[in-house]
CSV table of C-alpha atoms and ligand atoms in Angstrom, one decimal:
chain,number,residue,atom,x,y,z
A,270,UNK,CA,30.5,1.1,-20.3
A,271,UNK,CA,30.3,-2.3,-21.7
A,272,UNK,CA,27.4,-4.2,-22.0
A,273,UNK,CA,28.4,-7.3,-19.4
A,274,UNK,CA,28.0,-4.3,-16.9
A,275,UNK,CA,24.5,-4.5,-17.1
A,276,UNK,CA,24.0,-8.2,-16.5
A,277,UNK,CA,22.6,-9.5,-13.9
A,278,UNK,CA,25.0,-11.1,-11.7
A,279,UNK,CA,22.8,-12.4,-8.9
A,280,UNK,CA,19.5,-11.8,-7.1
A,281,UNK,CA,19.3,-11.8,-3.7
A,282,UNK,CA,16.0,-12.2,-1.6
A,283,UNK,CA,15.6,-11.6,2.0
A,284,UNK,CA,12.1,-11.9,4.1
A,285,UNK,CA,11.9,-9.6,6.7
A,286,UNK,CA,9.4,-9.0,9.5
A,287,UNK,CA,8.5,-5.3,10.6
A,288,UNK,CA,6.6,-4.2,14.0
A,289,UNK,CA,3.1,-3.8,12.9
A,290,UNK,CA,0.6,-2.2,15.3
A,291,UNK,CA,-2.7,-3.9,16.0
A,292,UNK,CA,-4.4,-2.2,13.0
A,293,UNK,CA,-7.9,-3.4,12.2
A,294,UNK,CA,-9.7,-4.0,8.9
A,295,UNK,CA,-12.8,-6.0,7.6
A,296,UNK,CA,-10.8,-9.4,7.6
A,297,UNK,CA,-9.3,-9.2,10.8
A,298,UNK,CA,-6.3,-7.6,12.6
A,299,UNK,CA,-2.9,-7.0,11.5
A,300,UNK,CA,0.0,-9.5,13.0
A,301,UNK,CA,2.3,-7.9,15.3
A,302,UNK,CA,4.8,-8.3,12.0
A,303,UNK,CA,4.1,-7.2,8.7
A,304,UNK,CA,6.0,-9.3,6.6
A,305,UNK,CA,8.1,-7.6,3.5
A,306,UNK,CA,10.6,-9.0,1.2
A,307,UNK,CA,14.0,-7.2,0.1
A,308,UNK,CA,15.5,-7.6,-3.4
A,309,UNK,CA,18.8,-7.2,-4.4
A,310,UNK,CA,20.0,-7.2,-8.0
A,311,UNK,CA,23.8,-7.2,-8.5
A,312,UNK,CA,24.9,-6.5,-11.9
A,313,UNK,CA,28.6,-8.3,-13.3
A,314,UNK,CA,29.5,-4.4,-13.1
A,315,UNK,CA,29.1,-4.2,-9.1
A,316,UNK,CA,26.1,-2.3,-9.3
A,317,UNK,CA,23.4,-2.9,-6.5
A,318,UNK,CA,19.8,-2.2,-7.1
A,319,UNK,CA,16.8,-3.0,-4.5
A,320,UNK,CA,13.3,-3.0,-4.0
A,321,UNK,CA,10.7,-4.1,-1.7
A,322,UNK,CA,7.3,-6.1,-2.1
A,323,UNK,CA,4.7,-7.9,0.7
A,324,UNK,CA,6.0,-11.0,1.9
A,325,UNK,CA,5.6,-14.6,2.3
A,326,UNK,CA,6.8,-18.1,1.7
A,327,UNK,CA,5.0,-18.7,-1.4
A,328,UNK,CA,6.6,-15.2,-2.9
A,329,UNK,CA,9.8,-15.9,-2.0
A,330,UNK,CA,9.5,-19.8,-3.4
A,331,UNK,CA,8.5,-17.9,-6.4
A,332,UNK,CA,11.4,-15.7,-6.4
A,333,UNK,CA,13.9,-18.7,-5.9
A,334,UNK,CA,12.2,-20.2,-9.1
A,335,UNK,CA,13.7,-17.3,-11.0
A,336,UNK,CA,16.7,-16.3,-9.4
A,337,UNK,CA,18.4,-18.4,-12.0
A,338,UNK,CA,16.9,-17.6,-14.8
A,339,UNK,CA,17.2,-13.7,-14.8
A,340,UNK,CA,21.4,-14.3,-14.2
A,341,UNK,CA,23.0,-13.0,-17.3
A,342,UNK,CA,19.6,-11.0,-18.6
A,343,UNK,CA,20.3,-7.6,-19.4
A,344,UNK,CA,19.0,-5.0,-16.8
A,345,UNK,CA,18.0,-2.9,-19.9
A,346,UNK,CA,16.0,-5.7,-21.2
A,347,UNK,CA,12.9,-5.0,-19.2
A,348,UNK,CA,10.2,-6.7,-21.4
A,349,UNK,CA,12.4,-9.6,-21.8
A,350,UNK,CA,13.0,-10.0,-18.0
A,351,UNK,CA,9.0,-10.0,-17.3
A,352,UNK,CA,8.2,-12.6,-20.0
A,353,UNK,CA,10.8,-15.2,-18.4
A,354,UNK,CA,9.0,-13.8,-15.0
A,355,UNK,CA,5.5,-14.6,-16.5
A,356,UNK,CA,6.4,-17.9,-18.2
A,357,UNK,CA,7.9,-19.4,-15.0
A,358,UNK,CA,5.1,-17.8,-12.4
A,359,UNK,CA,1.6,-18.9,-12.8
A,360,UNK,CA,-0.7,-16.6,-11.7
A,361,UNK,CA,-4.0,-18.6,-11.5
A,362,UNK,CA,-5.8,-15.1,-12.3
A,363,UNK,CA,-6.0,-11.3,-12.6
A,364,UNK,CA,-8.2,-11.8,-9.5
A,365,UNK,CA,-6.7,-10.3,-6.7
A,366,UNK,CA,-8.9,-12.5,-3.8
A,367,UNK,CA,-11.2,-11.3,-1.8
A,368,UNK,CA,-9.0,-9.9,1.2
A,369,UNK,CA,-8.5,-6.5,1.4
A,370,UNK,CA,-4.9,-6.9,0.9
A,371,UNK,CA,-3.7,-8.1,-3.0
A,372,UNK,CA,-2.8,-11.9,-2.7
A,373,UNK,CA,-1.1,-12.2,-6.3
A,374,UNK,CA,2.7,-13.5,-7.4
A,375,UNK,CA,3.6,-12.6,-10.5
A,376,UNK,CA,2.7,-9.0,-10.8
A,377,UNK,CA,4.5,-8.4,-7.2
A,378,UNK,CA,7.5,-10.1,-8.2
A,379,UNK,CA,8.1,-8.3,-11.4
A,380,UNK,CA,7.8,-5.3,-9.8
A,381,UNK,CA,10.6,-6.2,-7.0
A,382,UNK,CA,12.5,-7.2,-10.4
A,383,UNK,CA,11.6,-4.1,-12.6
A,384,UNK,CA,12.1,-1.6,-9.4
A,385,UNK,CA,15.7,-2.9,-8.7
A,386,UNK,CA,16.3,-2.8,-12.1
A,387,UNK,CA,15.7,0.9,-12.8
A,388,UNK,CA,17.6,1.8,-9.3
A,389,UNK,CA,20.5,0.3,-11.3
A,390,UNK,CA,19.7,2.0,-14.7
A,391,UNK,CA,19.2,5.4,-12.6
A,392,UNK,CA,22.6,4.5,-10.7
A,393,UNK,CA,24.7,4.1,-14.3
A,394,UNK,CA,22.8,7.1,-15.4
A,395,UNK,CA,23.2,8.9,-12.4
A,396,UNK,CA,19.8,10.2,-12.3
A,397,UNK,CA,16.8,9.6,-10.2
A,398,UNK,CA,14.3,6.9,-10.6
A,399,UNK,CA,12.0,9.7,-11.1
A,400,UNK,CA,14.1,10.9,-14.2
A,401,UNK,CA,13.5,7.3,-16.0
A,402,UNK,CA,9.9,7.6,-15.7
A,403,UNK,CA,9.2,10.8,-17.2
A,404,UNK,CA,10.7,13.3,-15.1
A,405,UNK,CA,10.5,15.8,-12.2
A,406,UNK,CA,7.2,17.0,-12.3
A,407,UNK,CA,7.3,18.4,-8.4
A,408,UNK,CA,10.1,17.6,-5.8
A,409,UNK,CA,8.0,17.0,-3.0
A,410,UNK,CA,5.1,14.1,-3.1
A,411,UNK,CA,2.2,15.0,-0.8
A,412,UNK,CA,0.5,11.6,1.5
A,413,UNK,CA,-2.3,11.5,3.2
A,414,UNK,CA,-3.2,10.9,6.9
A,415,UNK,CA,-4.2,7.0,6.8
A,416,UNK,CA,-6.3,6.4,10.2
A,417,UNK,CA,-7.0,2.8,11.4
A,418,UNK,CA,-9.0,1.5,14.1
A,419,UNK,CA,-6.5,-0.2,16.4
A,420,UNK,CA,-6.1,-2.0,19.5
A,421,UNK,CA,-3.8,-0.7,21.9
A,422,UNK,CA,0.2,-1.6,21.2
A,423,UNK,CA,2.8,-1.0,18.5
A,424,UNK,CA,3.4,-4.7,17.5
A,425,UNK,CA,6.6,-6.1,17.0
A,426,UNK,CA,8.1,-7.3,20.5
A,427,UNK,CA,5.8,-4.8,21.9
A,428,UNK,CA,3.2,-6.9,21.6
A,429,UNK,CA,-0.1,-5.2,22.3
A,430,UNK,CA,1.5,-3.8,25.6
A,431,UNK,CA,0.9,-0.1,26.2
A,432,UNK,CA,4.2,2.3,26.4
A,433,UNK,CA,1.9,5.2,28.0
A,434,UNK,CA,4.9,7.5,28.8
A,435,UNK,CA,6.0,7.9,25.2
A,436,UNK,CA,4.6,11.0,23.7
A,437,UNK,CA,3.7,12.2,20.1
A,438,UNK,CA,2.8,10.0,17.0
A,439,UNK,CA,4.6,7.0,19.1
A,440,UNK,CA,2.1,7.4,21.7
A,441,UNK,CA,-0.6,6.7,18.8
A,442,UNK,CA,1.1,4.0,17.9
A,443,UNK,CA,0.5,2.5,21.2
A,444,UNK,CA,-2.5,4.1,22.0
A,445,UNK,CA,-6.2,2.2,21.5
A,446,UNK,CA,-8.1,4.0,18.6
A,447,UNK,CA,-11.3,2.4,18.6
A,448,UNK,CA,-14.1,5.2,20.4
A,449,UNK,CA,-14.6,8.0,18.1
A,450,UNK,CA,-12.6,10.4,20.7
A,451,UNK,CA,-9.6,8.0,20.5
A,452,UNK,CA,-10.0,7.8,16.5
A,453,UNK,CA,-10.2,11.9,16.4
A,454,UNK,CA,-7.1,12.2,18.8
A,455,UNK,CA,-4.9,9.8,16.2
A,456,UNK,CA,-6.3,11.6,13.6
A,457,UNK,CA,-5.2,15.3,15.2
A,458,UNK,CA,-1.6,13.6,16.4
A,459,UNK,CA,-1.2,12.2,12.7
A,460,UNK,CA,-1.8,15.7,11.2
A,461,UNK,CA,-0.2,17.9,13.8
A,462,UNK,CA,3.3,15.2,13.4
A,463,UNK,CA,2.8,15.0,9.8
A,464,UNK,CA,1.6,18.1,8.0
A,465,UNK,CA,-1.0,15.8,6.3
A,466,UNK,CA,-3.6,17.8,4.1
A,467,UNK,CA,-6.2,15.0,4.1
A,468,UNK,CA,-7.4,12.4,5.7
A,469,UNK,CA,-8.3,8.7,5.1
A,470,UNK,CA,-10.3,6.0,7.3
A,471,UNK,CA,-9.6,2.4,7.0
A,472,UNK,CA,-13.5,1.2,7.6
A,473,UNK,CA,-14.9,-2.4,7.4
A,474,UNK,CA,-14.4,-3.4,11.2
A,475,UNK,CA,-17.5,-2.0,12.9
A,476,UNK,CA,-21.0,-1.4,11.6
A,477,UNK,CA,-21.5,1.4,9.4
A,478,UNK,CA,-23.8,3.2,11.8
A,479,UNK,CA,-20.6,3.9,14.0
A,480,UNK,CA,-17.9,4.3,11.3
A,481,UNK,CA,-20.1,6.9,9.4
A,482,UNK,CA,-20.9,8.9,12.8
A,483,UNK,CA,-16.9,8.8,12.9
A,484,UNK,CA,-16.4,10.0,9.7
A,485,UNK,CA,-18.6,12.7,10.5
A,486,UNK,CA,-17.1,13.6,14.1
A,487,UNK,CA,-13.8,13.9,11.9
A,488,UNK,CA,-15.4,16.2,9.6
A,489,UNK,CA,-17.0,18.5,12.4
A,490,UNK,CA,-13.4,18.5,14.0
A,491,UNK,CA,-11.0,19.2,10.9
A,492,UNK,CA,-13.8,21.2,8.6
A,493,UNK,CA,-14.8,21.2,5.0
A,494,UNK,CA,-11.2,22.7,3.9
A,495,UNK,CA,-9.4,18.9,5.2
A,496,UNK,CA,-10.3,16.3,2.3
A,497,UNK,CA,-11.6,13.3,4.1
A,498,UNK,CA,-12.2,9.8,2.4
A,499,UNK,CA,-13.2,6.4,3.6
A,500,UNK,CA,-12.6,2.8,2.8
A,501,UNK,CA,-14.4,-0.3,4.1
A,502,UNK,CA,-12.7,-2.9,1.6
A,503,UNK,CA,-16.1,-3.9,-0.2
A,504,UNK,CA,-17.1,-5.1,3.3
A,505,UNK,CA,-21.2,-3.6,2.3
A,506,UNK,CA,-23.8,-4.9,0.5
A,507,UNK,CA,-25.0,-3.3,-2.4
A,508,UNK,CA,-28.2,-2.0,-0.2
A,509,UNK,CA,-25.9,-0.9,2.5
A,510,UNK,CA,-23.5,0.9,0.2
A,511,UNK,CA,-26.4,2.9,-1.0
A,512,UNK,CA,-28.0,4.0,2.2
A,513,UNK,CA,-24.9,4.7,4.4
A,514,UNK,CA,-23.1,5.9,1.0
A,515,UNK,CA,-25.8,8.9,0.8
A,516,UNK,CA,-25.2,9.7,4.3
A,517,UNK,CA,-22.1,10.7,3.8
A,518,UNK,CA,-22.3,13.0,0.0
A,519,UNK,CA,-21.1,16.2,0.9
A,520,UNK,CA,-18.8,15.1,3.8
A,521,UNK,CA,-16.4,12.8,1.7
A,522,UNK,CA,-13.9,13.7,-1.3
A,523,UNK,CA,-14.3,10.3,-2.1
A,524,UNK,CA,-15.5,7.0,-1.1
A,525,UNK,CA,-13.3,3.9,-1.7
A,526,UNK,CA,-14.7,0.2,-2.5
A,527,UNK,CA,-17.8,0.5,-0.5
A,528,UNK,CA,-19.0,-2.5,-2.2
A,529,UNK,CA,-17.6,-5.7,-4.5
A,530,UNK,CA,-17.0,-5.8,-8.0
A,531,UNK,CA,-17.3,-3.3,-11.3
A,532,UNK,CA,-20.9,-3.8,-11.4
A,533,UNK,CA,-21.9,-2.6,-8.1
A,534,UNK,CA,-19.9,0.2,-8.1
A,535,UNK,CA,-20.9,1.0,-11.4
A,536,UNK,CA,-24.8,1.2,-10.1
A,537,UNK,CA,-23.6,2.6,-6.9
A,538,UNK,CA,-22.0,5.5,-8.5
A,539,UNK,CA,-25.2,6.4,-10.0
A,540,UNK,CA,-27.1,6.5,-6.6
A,541,UNK,CA,-24.6,7.8,-4.9
A,542,UNK,CA,-23.0,11.4,-5.4
A,543,UNK,CA,-19.6,10.8,-3.9
A,544,UNK,CA,-16.6,10.2,-6.2
A,545,UNK,CA,-15.4,6.1,-5.8
A,546,UNK,CA,-12.1,5.1,-5.8
A,547,UNK,CA,-11.0,1.5,-6.1
A,548,UNK,CA,-8.0,-0.5,-5.6
A,549,UNK,CA,-10.3,-3.7,-5.7
A,550,UNK,CA,-12.5,-3.9,-8.2
A,551,UNK,CA,-9.8,-2.5,-11.0
A,552,UNK,CA,-6.7,-4.1,-10.3
A,553,UNK,CA,-5.3,-5.3,-13.7
A,554,UNK,CA,-5.0,-4.5,-17.0
A,555,UNK,CA,-7.4,-7.2,-17.9
A,556,UNK,CA,-10.1,-5.3,-16.1
A,557,UNK,CA,-9.6,-1.8,-17.3
A,558,UNK,CA,-12.1,-2.8,-20.4
A,559,UNK,CA,-15.0,-3.3,-18.2
A,560,UNK,CA,-14.3,-0.3,-15.9
A,561,UNK,CA,-14.3,1.6,-18.9
A,562,UNK,CA,-17.8,-0.1,-20.1
A,563,UNK,CA,-19.5,0.3,-17.1
A,564,UNK,CA,-17.6,2.9,-15.6
A,565,UNK,CA,-17.0,1.1,-12.3
A,566,UNK,CA,-14.8,4.1,-10.2
A,567,UNK,CA,-13.7,7.8,-10.6
A,568,UNK,CA,-10.4,7.0,-9.0
A,569,UNK,CA,-7.9,4.2,-9.3
A,570,UNK,CA,-5.5,3.9,-6.5
A,571,UNK,CA,-2.4,2.0,-8.1
A,572,UNK,CA,0.0,0.5,-6.7
A,573,UNK,CA,3.4,-0.7,-8.2
A,574,UNK,CA,3.5,-3.6,-6.1
A,575,UNK,CA,0.5,-5.0,-8.1
A,576,UNK,CA,0.3,-3.2,-11.0
A,577,UNK,CA,3.7,-4.8,-12.1
A,578,UNK,CA,6.2,-1.9,-11.3
A,579,UNK,CA,6.5,1.7,-11.9
A,580,UNK,CA,6.8,1.8,-15.6
A,581,UNK,CA,3.2,0.0,-15.8
A,582,UNK,CA,2.3,2.4,-13.4
A,583,UNK,CA,2.5,5.2,-15.9
A,584,UNK,CA,0.9,3.4,-18.4
A,585,UNK,CA,-1.9,3.0,-16.1
A,586,UNK,CA,-1.9,7.0,-15.3
A,587,UNK,CA,-2.5,7.6,-19.2
A,588,UNK,CA,-5.1,4.7,-19.2
A,589,UNK,CA,-6.7,6.6,-16.7
A,590,UNK,CA,-6.7,10.0,-18.0
A,591,UNK,CA,-7.8,9.3,-21.3
A,592,UNK,CA,-10.8,7.5,-19.9
A,593,UNK,CA,-11.5,10.6,-17.3
A,594,UNK,CA,-10.7,8.8,-14.4
A,595,UNK,CA,-8.4,10.1,-11.2
A,596,UNK,CA,-5.2,8.6,-10.4
A,597,UNK,CA,-3.9,7.8,-7.2
A,598,UNK,CA,-1.9,5.4,-5.0
A,599,UNK,CA,-2.8,2.5,-2.5
A,600,UNK,CA,-0.7,1.7,0.2
A,601,UNK,CA,0.2,-1.6,2.5
A,602,UNK,CA,2.3,-1.8,5.5
A,603,UNK,CA,5.8,-0.8,4.0
A,604,UNK,CA,9.0,0.2,4.5
A,605,UNK,CA,11.7,3.2,3.0
A,606,UNK,CA,12.6,1.1,-0.2
A,607,UNK,CA,8.5,1.2,-1.2
A,608,UNK,CA,8.2,4.4,0.2
A,609,UNK,CA,11.1,6.1,-2.0
A,610,UNK,CA,9.7,4.0,-5.3
A,611,UNK,CA,6.1,5.8,-4.3
A,612,UNK,CA,8.0,9.1,-4.0
A,613,UNK,CA,9.6,8.9,-7.5
A,614,UNK,CA,6.6,7.6,-9.3
A,615,UNK,CA,4.5,10.0,-7.7
A,616,UNK,CA,6.8,13.0,-8.5
A,617,UNK,CA,7.0,11.9,-12.2
A,618,UNK,CA,2.8,12.3,-12.9
A,619,UNK,CA,2.2,14.8,-15.0
A,620,UNK,CA,-0.9,15.8,-13.4
A,621,UNK,CA,-1.2,15.0,-9.4
A,622,UNK,CA,-5.0,14.2,-8.4
A,623,UNK,CA,-5.3,13.3,-4.9
A,624,UNK,CA,-2.6,13.0,-2.2
A,625,UNK,CA,-1.5,9.3,-2.1
A,626,UNK,CA,-1.8,6.6,0.6
A,627,UNK,CA,0.9,5.5,3.1
A,628,UNK,CA,0.9,3.2,6.0
A,629,UNK,CA,4.4,4.1,6.7
A,630,UNK,CA,3.8,6.2,9.7
A,631,UNK,CA,2.5,3.3,11.1
A,632,UNK,CA,6.1,1.6,11.2
A,633,UNK,CA,8.6,2.5,13.8
A,634,UNK,CA,11.4,0.9,12.1
A,635,UNK,CA,13.5,0.8,8.7
A,636,UNK,CA,15.8,-0.8,6.4
A,637,UNK,CA,17.1,2.5,4.8
A,638,UNK,CA,20.2,4.0,6.0
A,639,UNK,CA,19.6,7.0,7.8
A,640,UNK,CA,16.4,6.0,9.2
A,641,UNK,CA,12.8,6.7,8.0
A,642,UNK,CA,12.4,9.1,5.1
A,643,UNK,CA,10.5,12.3,6.7
A,644,UNK,CA,7.2,13.4,5.6
A,645,UNK,CA,6.5,17.4,6.4
A,646,UNK,CA,4.0,19.3,5.6
A,647,UNK,CA,2.3,16.0,4.3
A,648,UNK,CA,4.9,15.6,2.0
A,649,UNK,CA,8.2,13.6,1.2
A,650,UNK,CA,11.0,14.6,-0.7
A,651,UNK,CA,12.4,12.8,-3.7
A,652,UNK,CA,15.5,11.4,-2.0
A,653,UNK,CA,18.9,12.5,-3.1
A,654,UNK,CA,21.3,10.5,-4.7
A,655,UNK,CA,20.8,8.3,-8.2
A,656,UNK,CA,18.3,5.3,-8.4
A,657,UNK,CA,15.8,5.3,-5.9
A,658,UNK,CA,18.1,7.6,-3.7
A,659,UNK,CA,18.1,5.0,-0.9
A,660,UNK,CA,20.5,2.3,0.7
A,661,UNK,CA,20.1,-0.6,2.7
A,662,UNK,CA,21.4,-0.4,6.5
A,663,UNK,CA,22.6,-4.0,6.9
A,664,UNK,CA,22.6,-3.7,10.7
A,665,UNK,CA,19.0,-3.2,10.2
A,666,UNK,CA,18.5,-5.7,7.6
A,667,UNK,CA,19.9,-8.3,9.7
A,668,UNK,CA,17.7,-7.6,12.7
A,669,UNK,CA,14.6,-7.6,10.8
A,670,UNK,CA,15.7,-11.0,9.0
A,671,UNK,CA,16.1,-12.4,12.6
A,672,UNK,CA,12.8,-11.0,13.4
A,673,UNK,CA,11.3,-12.9,10.5
A,674,UNK,CA,13.0,-16.6,11.5
A,675,UNK,CA,11.9,-16.0,15.4
A,676,UNK,CA,8.3,-14.4,14.6
A,677,UNK,CA,7.5,-17.4,13.1
A,678,UNK,CA,4.8,-15.9,10.8
A,679,UNK,CA,5.2,-16.9,7.1
A,680,UNK,CA,2.2,-15.7,5.4
A,681,UNK,CA,-0.4,-12.4,6.1
A,682,UNK,CA,-3.5,-14.1,7.8
A,683,UNK,CA,-5.5,-11.0,9.6
A,684,UNK,CA,-8.6,-13.7,10.2
A,685,UNK,CA,-5.9,-15.8,12.2
A,686,UNK,CA,-4.8,-13.2,14.3
A,687,UNK,CA,-8.1,-11.9,15.1
A,688,UNK,CA,-9.3,-15.5,16.2
A,689,UNK,CA,-6.4,-15.2,18.7
A,690,UNK,CA,-8.4,-12.7,20.1
A,691,UNK,CA,-11.7,-13.9,19.8
A,692,UNK,CA,-11.7,-18.0,18.4
A,693,UNK,CA,-15.7,-17.4,16.7
A,694,UNK,CA,-14.7,-14.5,14.7
A,695,UNK,CA,-14.9,-15.3,10.9
A,696,UNK,CA,-13.7,-13.3,8.2
A,697,UNK,CA,-17.2,-12.8,5.8
A,698,UNK,CA,-16.5,-10.7,2.9
A,699,UNK,CA,-19.9,-8.8,2.6
A,700,UNK,CA,-20.1,-8.5,6.5
A,701,UNK,CA,-22.8,-5.8,6.5
B,846,GKR,O1,-3.3,-3.1,5.9
B,846,GKR,O2,-5.4,-3.4,6.7
B,846,GKR,C1,-4.7,-3.2,5.8
B,846,GKR,C2,-5.4,-2.2,4.7
B,846,GKR,O3,-7.1,-3.2,4.9
B,846,GKR,C3,-5.0,-3.0,3.4
B,846,GKR,O4,-4.5,-4.5,3.5
B,846,GKR,C4,-5.7,-2.3,1.9
B,846,GKR,O5,-4.8,-3.4,1.2
B,846,GKR,O6,-4.7,-0.5,2.5
B,846,GKR,C5,-5.5,-1.2,1.7
B,846,GKR,C6,-6.7,-0.2,1.1
B,846,GKR,O7,-7.7,-1.3,0.9
B,846,GKR,O8,-6.6,0.7,0.8
B,847,MG,MG1,-8.8,0.1,-0.2
């Protein structure tokens, strides 16, 4: 294999819009489409690597600014590539912003480049990405059922209309999920369809009285053998966190981001007897020293899209183990390329602490050949084949790119979407 065959010949970024149901969170409601970017890195030797990250116009611009700079670079030299990305894309700070989703740029883009390069390296060596991350500790990776309060509808061209004659999980994508019985029905449907062995509820849209009662309803229905997690995305004040956190003792496996900031989380940990998890207060390596100092959380929910890739997620895993933290994964609306990357990472973890989060069942379209990666018995298998083991479906990519052009959404703005339903609605970081 000549050295030039490792060199990057071109990078192609395609923004796409994927139908996404009207899911609620503390910042508003999901738009009918979630934006992703599909990145393709092609080597001089003609090997194609792919990846997927959350997208918006800013990220497209940033990718355009590095595309040319990376041409000619060796895909094996990931640290050099990272430093080029870091020099070019200015990240004003390591802070991820106050919204439930992470709004940083450089980390996402490095993740896109890194995952595509690992896909290439896997293809060159004819091994899976999991084998480049330390090897296969398991063939099947468990995922939790991820519940949302939602309005009626399935997103995309379905808009917010219902299609009541569709059965099974599809029905629940269409169905209303606000009242307690709707939420329990959503949970039953998801668990029946995918066989998940744990359940998470995305909280935050409603007062703690309702959401905590709904967690109790899930507990009453599923019993103590079904681990439950609840995530109000730091919409609670400290006092609310203590008051309502206590009412969840004995009900939850862990409580995710009840309050904002490492100090608040650390103090709450001492008052509420439930392990705390985060994808909001400790989200970068620069926040690790203070996380260790104050002990802000028990579990870090990593996300390779915002920790800068799969190898740095393994580094984070090691830090978690060193300091006695659990490690699991966070998720946003995504397709099969991200799912494959999450499975490879999950399969390579030496110890597996908690079922991973995924929004994947909420998406009814995909961009990979063969359609969606199945989740059965709560688990997804490592995709077959070298690299990530997934291939882009060109027709689907074209269609989802056309959605992007047609839908006119250029960045995620859950507050703006909510204001279409209720013009007076405002996102308040500490709502309760
Ligand atoms: O997609 O509405 C959403 C979630 O709230 C997402 O933005 C979060 O990043 O899944 C998330 C989490 O905080 O765990
Ligand atoms: Mg979270």
